[in-house]
XYZ file of C-alpha atoms in Angstrom:
380
model
C -0.702 -45.522 -8.927
C -2.879 -45.475 -5.766
C -4.794 -42.287 -5.089
C -3.968 -40.255 -2.021
C -6.510 -39.976 0.749
C -8.814 -36.998 0.006
C -8.506 -35.665 3.560
C -4.719 -35.839 3.240
C -4.875 -34.035 -0.122
C -6.706 -31.089 1.451
C -4.666 -31.210 4.653
C -7.678 -31.775 6.933
C -8.881 -34.553 9.223
C -12.011 -36.719 9.052
C -13.783 -34.704 11.737
C -13.211 -31.380 9.921
C -16.293 -29.225 9.396
C -17.538 -28.238 5.905
C -16.219 -24.719 6.557
C -12.742 -26.063 7.376
C -12.768 -28.208 4.215
C -13.842 -25.217 2.124
C -11.127 -23.034 3.664
C -8.452 -25.679 2.995
C -9.540 -26.066 -0.619
C -9.616 -22.297 -1.167
C -6.005 -22.063 -0.045
C -4.830 -24.869 -2.342
C -6.902 -23.675 -5.320
C -5.438 -20.188 -5.137
C -1.921 -21.587 -4.764
C -2.009 -24.106 -7.625
C -4.437 -22.510 -10.067
C -3.037 -22.805 -13.634
C -3.513 -19.089 -14.282
C -0.948 -18.447 -11.562
C 1.309 -21.319 -12.599
C 1.287 -21.209 -16.398
C 3.029 -24.209 -17.931
C 3.550 -25.912 -14.563
C 2.138 -29.402 -15.020
C 2.837 -30.344 -11.404
C 0.763 -27.391 -10.148
C -2.036 -28.259 -12.588
C -2.024 -31.861 -11.312
C -2.234 -30.691 -7.689
C -5.052 -28.309 -8.571
C -6.987 -31.116 -10.234
C -6.297 -33.451 -7.311
C -7.493 -30.885 -4.763
C -10.596 -30.090 -6.835
C -11.506 -33.782 -7.035
C -11.072 -34.138 -3.269
C -13.194 -31.066 -2.606
C -15.891 -32.279 -5.027
C -16.281 -35.422 -2.922
C -15.860 -34.020 0.587
C -17.987 -30.902 0.056
C -21.090 -33.035 -0.603
C -22.664 -34.774 2.403
C -23.743 -37.928 0.538
C -20.501 -38.300 -1.407
C -18.485 -37.746 1.762
C -20.478 -40.436 3.613
C -19.868 -42.915 0.775
C -16.162 -42.065 0.739
C -15.879 -42.485 4.518
C -17.474 -45.952 4.195
C -15.893 -47.305 1.021
C -12.933 -45.033 0.266
C -11.988 -44.482 -3.391
C -13.843 -47.672 -4.303
C -17.082 -45.725 -3.852
C -16.353 -43.841 -7.077
C -14.681 -46.484 -9.203
C -17.827 -47.806 -10.903
C -20.076 -50.631 -9.807
C -22.548 -50.656 -6.969
C -24.449 -47.841 -8.617
C -22.310 -45.295 -6.829
C -20.914 -43.617 -9.930
C -17.257 -43.598 -10.883
C -14.751 -40.863 -11.828
C -13.572 -42.558 -14.996
C -16.094 -40.653 -17.126
C -16.449 -37.716 -14.765
C -16.942 -34.309 -16.482
C -14.371 -32.164 -14.609
C -15.148 -29.110 -16.751
C -18.774 -29.143 -15.631
C -17.931 -29.916 -12.024
C -15.278 -27.195 -11.768
C -17.659 -24.736 -13.374
C -20.163 -25.488 -10.620
C -17.510 -25.069 -7.964
C -16.282 -21.812 -9.483
C -19.823 -20.488 -9.422
C -19.997 -20.830 -5.646
C -18.943 -18.189 -3.160
C -15.675 -19.998 -2.465
C -14.207 -18.529 -5.660
C -15.614 -15.000 -5.392
C -12.331 -13.520 -4.245
C -10.347 -15.638 -6.710
C -12.225 -14.483 -9.806
C -12.185 -10.874 -8.646
C -8.436 -11.060 -9.221
C -8.910 -12.357 -12.792
C -11.816 -10.139 -13.795
C -14.316 -13.028 -13.886
C -18.024 -13.078 -13.105
C -20.541 -15.596 -12.011
C -22.961 -16.764 -14.646
C -22.408 -17.480 -18.299
C -23.071 -14.740 -20.818
C -23.955 -12.196 -18.169
C -22.890 -8.621 -18.897
C -20.548 -7.354 -16.238
C -21.574 -4.243 -14.358
C -18.564 -1.991 -14.694
C -17.226 0.834 -12.628
C -14.642 3.038 -14.287
C -14.228 5.312 -11.272
C -11.428 7.847 -11.609
C -8.078 7.561 -9.858
C -7.437 9.047 -6.424
C -5.021 11.971 -6.136
C -2.546 13.004 -3.439
C -1.722 16.593 -2.478
C 1.067 17.385 0.031
C 0.361 20.443 2.183
C 2.846 22.036 4.582
C 1.464 24.391 7.251
C 2.816 26.260 10.281
C 2.224 25.192 13.872
C 0.089 28.314 14.331
C -2.130 27.237 11.414
C -2.422 23.788 12.972
C -3.481 25.448 16.237
C -6.034 27.841 14.732
C -7.189 25.842 11.721
C -7.553 27.608 8.385
C -9.360 27.774 5.069
C -6.795 26.515 2.575
C -6.638 27.110 -1.157
C -5.601 24.018 -3.135
C -4.325 24.344 -6.724
C -3.727 21.194 -8.743
C -4.110 19.602 -12.162
C -6.456 16.687 -12.876
C -8.891 15.425 -15.462
C -12.508 16.550 -15.503
C -15.585 15.183 -17.216
C -15.860 16.294 -20.830
C -18.651 18.861 -21.086
C -19.391 18.022 -24.729
C -20.177 14.323 -24.295
C -20.930 14.473 -20.565
C -18.214 11.918 -19.928
C -19.574 9.180 -22.201
C -16.752 9.507 -24.747
C -19.277 9.347 -27.618
C -20.109 12.162 -30.011
C -23.457 13.721 -29.008
C -26.312 12.063 -30.894
C -24.413 8.818 -31.545
C -25.159 5.481 -29.890
C -22.766 2.770 -28.702
C -22.697 -0.559 -30.527
C -22.406 -4.089 -29.190
C -18.800 -5.176 -28.614
C -17.648 -7.392 -31.482
C -15.155 -9.289 -29.308
C -17.602 -10.551 -26.670
C -20.925 -10.154 -28.462
C -22.134 -7.668 -25.885
C -21.713 -10.024 -22.916
C -18.757 -8.162 -21.395
C -17.036 -11.515 -20.826
C -14.947 -13.891 -22.918
C -14.474 -17.581 -22.184
C -11.269 -19.532 -22.658
C -10.463 -23.207 -22.110
C -7.342 -24.223 -20.228
C -6.958 -27.980 -20.117
C -9.812 -29.521 -18.195
C -11.687 -26.369 -17.203
C -13.103 -23.195 -18.672
C -12.648 -19.725 -17.249
C -14.457 -16.455 -17.890
C -12.584 -13.181 -18.054
C -13.465 -9.543 -18.600
C -13.454 -8.671 -22.281
C -10.250 -6.724 -23.002
C -11.886 -4.769 -25.837
C -14.825 -3.237 -23.958
C -13.418 -3.749 -20.414
C -16.615 -5.497 -19.392
C -19.251 -2.998 -20.542
C -20.321 -5.038 -23.580
C -20.368 -1.868 -25.680
C -18.046 0.020 -27.984
C -18.152 3.653 -29.076
C -19.034 3.923 -32.772
C -18.370 7.672 -33.085
C -15.827 9.034 -30.528
C -16.335 12.535 -29.141
C -14.185 14.970 -31.103
C -13.569 17.186 -28.086
C -12.050 14.510 -25.811
C -11.093 11.927 -28.486
C -13.406 9.366 -26.921
C -11.815 9.525 -23.453
C -14.794 11.221 -21.801
C -12.509 13.532 -19.836
C -10.035 16.395 -20.291
C -7.067 17.648 -18.262
C -7.706 20.936 -16.447
C -6.264 23.156 -13.705
C -8.410 23.289 -10.582
C -8.635 25.571 -7.576
C -10.663 24.484 -4.563
C -10.906 25.556 -0.933
C -10.989 23.228 2.032
C -11.020 23.686 5.793
C -7.948 22.485 7.686
C -9.312 21.558 11.125
C -7.754 22.666 14.397
C -5.279 20.221 15.879
C -3.979 18.577 12.694
C -0.595 16.919 13.126
C 2.156 15.568 10.905
C 0.745 12.796 8.710
C -2.900 13.804 9.084
C -4.798 12.739 5.961
C -7.829 14.706 4.792
C -10.113 13.073 2.200
C -12.078 15.185 -0.251
C -14.628 12.871 -1.817
C -15.100 13.141 -5.590
C -12.296 15.680 -6.085
C -9.879 13.289 -7.794
C -9.516 12.220 -11.414
C -12.664 11.961 -13.530
C -13.887 8.466 -14.344
C -14.336 7.195 -17.882
C -17.619 6.525 -19.651
C -19.408 8.808 -17.229
C -18.297 7.021 -14.043
C -17.655 8.916 -10.810
C -14.544 10.821 -9.836
C -11.873 9.486 -7.536
C -11.007 11.205 -4.267
C -8.391 13.814 -3.384
C -6.264 13.061 -0.329
C -4.466 15.931 1.373
C -1.440 14.824 3.423
C -0.578 17.462 6.013
C 2.908 18.127 7.362
C 3.507 20.684 10.128
C 6.668 22.804 9.994
C 9.016 22.882 12.978
C 8.630 25.923 15.231
C 11.355 28.241 16.497
C 10.119 28.019 20.124
C 7.613 25.219 20.632
C 8.161 21.495 20.223
C 5.117 19.299 19.827
C 4.290 15.811 21.086
C 0.713 14.825 20.201
C -1.497 17.519 21.761
C 1.151 18.808 24.206
C 3.728 21.553 23.641
C 7.181 21.984 25.207
C 9.894 24.595 25.307
C 12.955 25.489 27.355
C 12.851 28.834 29.196
C 16.183 30.389 30.293
C 16.242 31.957 33.758
C 19.082 33.788 35.478
C 21.048 32.338 38.356
C 19.612 35.009 40.621
C 15.991 34.273 39.624
C 16.545 30.540 40.092
C 17.983 31.204 43.551
C 15.687 33.952 44.815
C 12.546 33.118 42.843
C 10.682 35.298 40.379
C 7.533 35.666 38.277
C 8.170 35.553 34.546
C 6.080 35.900 31.390
C 6.290 33.139 28.794
C 4.853 32.949 25.236
C 1.868 30.724 24.382
C 0.977 29.252 20.972
C -2.130 31.422 20.661
C 0.142 34.478 20.452
C -0.445 35.571 24.039
C 1.540 35.423 27.268
C 1.227 33.506 30.514
C 2.713 34.277 33.937
C 4.743 31.552 35.616
C 5.953 31.714 39.214
C 9.510 30.460 39.621
C 9.963 29.348 43.254
C 13.142 30.213 45.135
C 15.728 27.466 44.750
C 14.475 26.220 41.405
C 16.886 23.629 40.034
C 18.048 23.453 36.449
C 15.651 21.313 34.373
C 12.626 21.881 36.631
C 9.426 21.556 34.577
C 6.279 23.658 34.930
C 2.895 22.684 33.472
C 0.315 25.120 32.117
C -2.970 23.258 31.726
C -4.849 23.517 28.400
C -2.230 25.802 26.867
C -1.193 23.193 24.318
C -2.726 22.140 20.970
C -6.449 21.561 20.402
C -7.487 17.922 20.078
C -9.148 17.069 16.755
C -12.875 16.411 16.948
C -12.854 17.529 20.584
C -13.225 20.703 22.613
C -10.262 19.758 24.800
C -6.704 21.079 24.644
C -3.335 19.650 25.560
C -0.904 21.215 28.024
C 2.159 23.438 27.743
C 5.281 22.243 29.573
C 8.036 24.751 30.347
C 11.479 23.557 31.396
C 13.614 25.984 33.379
C 17.190 26.243 32.105
C 19.451 28.086 34.552
C 21.806 30.390 32.706
C 25.232 30.727 34.320
C 26.915 34.075 33.515
C 30.093 33.710 31.470
C 31.530 37.204 31.969
C 31.316 39.136 35.238
C 32.039 42.700 36.211
C 34.423 43.274 39.104
C 31.530 44.108 41.376
C 29.622 40.942 40.416
C 32.682 38.814 40.928
C 33.324 40.384 44.354
C 29.733 39.770 45.447
C 29.864 36.135 44.297
C 33.153 35.558 46.149
C 31.554 36.912 49.316
C 28.526 34.680 48.673
C 30.807 31.659 48.256
C 32.391 32.287 51.660
C 28.963 32.345 53.233
C 27.906 29.271 51.215
C 30.933 27.278 52.443
C 29.748 27.818 55.992
C 26.381 26.250 55.249
C 26.781 23.727 52.440
C 23.925 23.110 50.033
C 22.102 19.879 51.089
C 22.517 18.285 47.667
C 26.224 19.045 47.578
C 26.644 17.905 51.174
C 24.971 14.578 50.443
C 27.131 13.984 47.383
C 30.424 14.680 49.133
C 29.461 12.420 52.048
C 28.960 9.603 49.523
C 32.252 10.449 47.808
C 34.188 10.340 51.099
C 32.689 6.943 51.891
C 33.647 5.678 48.427
C 37.247 6.851 48.826
C 37.508 5.163 52.258
C 36.359 1.869 50.811
């Protein structure tokens, strides 16, 4: 069966750069690698085919020969070297050792270099803490007490997991290398030793206090500053306050997720605040000066002009929420809501009836404009 063109195998063209060829091969290798397609002979065949194509096209001299003579350049004769006795295991090992497979072997726990002990990091897990605060606390900021349960480094063995005075021994499974090698068909792959998780060592005498874990579960109480201006979904990271690592490794982090409770008066949008302020029909008509609440617990005076319409909005600059990591503040927006009386005394009703007679003589401009449009609509 005739071999496919190497450029076609990788999905590139003859003018493709080495970087483009490498990128194309990376994509195919990750897709068809046998570790991701166990038992799939078709995937294994495609992986081998792509690796052979990359082996030729990634080398300048081999690529030149292929461009001149095609597959014949590697079929023996002419001193060009054939593929019939080609050592794929060795070639793939060389390819795997290059930076093209760095991200691939990270996923399988592999390392570069045979017999090299893997540097391990058994950092502890990160923790999440949900904190609900009031809008006033978000405005002022506060020192918050946090109570939670997590593991802490064992004081007896200082996190090593070994009984004080004892020494670790070389891992029997990997011989102290931290890696084990396994053959899969035509290539060999290195993986992190499952017994020692890559450290190359095993504990001979586990710590009696923590049973060899190097950490113990404890209740913790810490204090942290909640900055001014925090909003729903703000995430605060406390470095090193999470779960303890194993074998003396560092702690994870503690993430505080802040939620801000709804307020009885103020509604928030980013750094700005809003609320509806009811005013009487008389104040809306004649005008007035009113006092309104502000989030800092104080009051502000707002002048309501005569003839203020329902829904009119007033802006108080820098009376909103503080902006995080800034000295600036948002604004407070007040929306006037005209309150129409629902029950009138006889005297009030009489006065309004007299006002209506006067109003009919000089119609409100907005009403006049509307009824002119209505009359025109009815005529049409």
